[in-house]
Every structure is written in C-alpha cells, then in structure tokens.
mmCIF file of C-alpha atoms in Angstrom:
data_model
loop_
_atom_site.group_PDB
_atom_site.id
_atom_site.type_symbol
_atom_site.label_atom_id
_atom_site.label_comp_id
_atom_site.label_asym_id
_atom_site.label_seq_id
_atom_site.Cartn_x
_atom_site.Cartn_y
_atom_site.Cartn_z
ATOM 1 C CA HIS G 662 -7.807 39.319 38.341
ATOM 2 C CA LEU G 663 -7.587 42.806 39.700
ATOM 3 C CA PRO G 664 -9.351 43.095 43.071
ATOM 4 C CA PHE G 665 -11.060 46.349 42.101
ATOM 5 C CA ALA G 666 -12.119 45.301 38.593
ATOM 6 C CA TYR G 667 -15.821 44.966 37.911
ATOM 7 C CA THR G 668 -16.977 41.533 36.841
ATOM 8 C CA MET G 669 -20.374 41.150 35.284
ATOM 9 C CA PRO G 670 -22.738 38.513 36.611
ATOM 10 C CA ILE G 671 -23.104 35.592 34.228
ATOM 11 C CA GLU G 672 -26.495 33.958 33.852
ATOM 12 C CA GLN G 673 -26.912 30.571 32.194
ATOM 13 C CA GLY G 674 -29.959 28.430 31.642
ATOM 14 C CA ASN G 675 -33.667 28.791 32.238
ATOM 15 C CA ASP G 676 -34.484 31.413 34.902
ATOM 16 C CA LEU G 677 -37.931 30.267 36.005
ATOM 17 C CA SER G 678 -40.228 32.161 38.331
ATOM 18 C CA GLN G 679 -41.867 30.392 41.252
ATOM 19 C CA GLU G 680 -45.224 30.888 39.513
ATOM 20 C CA GLN G 681 -43.976 29.037 36.413
ATOM 21 C CA ILE G 682 -42.632 26.172 38.506
ATOM 22 C CA ASP G 683 -45.823 25.943 40.562
ATOM 23 C CA ALA G 684 -47.915 25.837 37.368
ATOM 24 C CA VAL G 685 -46.379 22.511 36.294
ATOM 25 C CA GLN G 686 -48.580 19.674 37.506
ATOM 26 C CA ILE G 687 -48.599 15.893 37.338
ATOM 27 C CA GLY G 688 -50.642 14.843 34.309
ATOM 28 C CA MET G 689 -49.669 17.765 32.037
ATOM 29 C CA SER G 690 -48.523 16.998 28.502
ATOM 30 C CA GLU G 691 -45.039 17.735 27.151
ATOM 31 C CA GLU G 692 -46.550 20.475 24.980
ATOM 32 C CA GLN G 693 -48.165 22.168 27.992
ATOM 33 C CA VAL G 694 -44.886 22.094 29.934
ATOM 34 C CA GLN G 695 -42.927 23.483 27.003
ATOM 35 C CA PHE G 696 -45.506 26.260 26.565
ATOM 36 C CA LEU G 697 -45.152 27.225 30.255
ATOM 37 C CA LEU G 698 -41.387 26.861 30.669
ATOM 38 C CA GLY G 699 -39.855 26.945 27.212
ATOM 39 C CA THR G 700 -37.286 24.505 25.875
ATOM 40 C CA PRO G 701 -35.339 22.658 28.585
ATOM 41 C CA LEU G 702 -31.646 23.446 28.918
ATOM 42 C CA LEU G 703 -30.656 19.787 29.119
ATOM 43 C CA THR G 704 -31.990 16.630 27.565
ATOM 44 C CA ASN G 705 -30.372 13.263 28.123
ATOM 45 C CA GLN G 706 -30.178 10.855 25.207
ATOM 46 C CA PHE G 707 -30.177 7.961 27.697
ATOM 47 C CA ALA G 708 -33.251 9.307 29.516
ATOM 48 C CA PRO G 709 -35.229 11.166 26.834
ATOM 49 C CA ASP G 710 -38.321 11.240 29.057
ATOM 50 C CA THR G 711 -36.581 13.524 31.585
ATOM 51 C CA TRP G 712 -36.245 17.254 30.988
ATOM 52 C CA GLU G 713 -33.851 19.376 33.042
ATOM 53 C CA TYR G 714 -34.438 23.087 33.532
ATOM 54 C CA VAL G 715 -31.246 24.458 35.084
ATOM 55 C CA TYR G 716 -30.250 28.018 35.951
ATOM 56 C CA TYR G 717 -27.025 29.443 37.380
ATOM 57 C CA LYS G 718 -26.052 33.004 38.147
ATOM 58 C CA THR G 719 -22.388 33.548 38.964
ATOM 59 C CA LYS G 720 -20.337 36.566 39.887
ATOM 60 C CA LYS G 721 -16.613 36.574 40.553
ATOM 61 C CA HIS G 722 -16.563 32.844 39.864
ATOM 62 C CA LYS G 723 -18.983 32.082 42.718
ATOM 63 C CA ILE G 724 -22.489 30.719 42.254
ATOM 64 C CA ARG G 725 -24.960 33.287 43.576
ATOM 65 C CA LYS G 726 -28.135 31.511 42.520
ATOM 66 C CA GLU G 727 -28.790 27.970 41.403
ATOM 67 C CA GLN G 728 -32.060 26.269 40.611
ATOM 68 C CA ARG G 729 -32.926 22.980 38.987
ATOM 69 C CA LEU G 730 -36.242 21.501 37.947
ATOM 70 C CA SER G 731 -36.308 17.918 36.677
ATOM 71 C CA ILE G 732 -39.495 16.762 35.007
ATOM 72 C CA ARG G 733 -40.035 13.107 34.156
ATOM 73 C CA PHE G 734 -42.597 12.079 31.561
ATOM 74 C CA GLN G 735 -44.189 8.726 30.857
ATOM 75 C CA ASP G 736 -46.152 8.322 27.638
ATOM 76 C CA GLY G 737 -45.880 12.094 27.081
ATOM 77 C CA VAL G 738 -47.389 13.032 30.459
ATOM 78 C CA VAL G 739 -45.684 14.457 33.585
ATOM 79 C CA VAL G 740 -45.331 11.746 36.240
ATOM 80 C CA ASP G 741 -42.684 13.261 38.539
ATOM 81 C CA LEU G 742 -41.194 16.667 39.468
ATOM 82 C CA GLN G 743 -37.980 17.285 41.406
ATOM 83 C CA LYS G 744 -37.223 20.879 42.459
ATOM 84 C CA THR G 745 -33.978 22.259 43.862
ATOM 85 C CA LEU G 746 -34.177 25.996 44.428
#
C-alpha cells in the first residue's frame, strides 16, 4: 500500500442506532424485532433461536467501530439481550 493513498472506509453488517437497540425489549416477538432492526446479519443453524446483529467499520485495515447485539428467543419471544458497543 502507498502511504499517501486514500482508502475508503468499509462498512459491514447492521449499523443500528442506540434508539433502535434500546427499543428491543424482553417479551417482544421475532416479528417485532425484525420490524425494528431488519434481518440479522448472522443466524446459527445450531442455535436458531439466537439472532446476531453485527456491524464493523474499518479503514486502513483497522476496526474503527464495532458493535454486536445478540438476541435470544424462546418460543418466538425475546428472553435475553447481550450488547457490545
């Protein structure tokens, strides 16, 4: 890489606002969560009741912003939220 060359930031995933994240509550249905946040970036075939909303912004191969929201459902209803912002 040339030291003076411009590199564009690369954004991947679901960039969620704090308001969107705060709107997700225990007891909400899968449909309500998907309406608020959109389709999750990751779904795990071994844990289909857990949705992962992940977002990365990188520039010059360094992560500038990273956020992760894991939502676990039981019987189609939110039972747990894990946030890493």
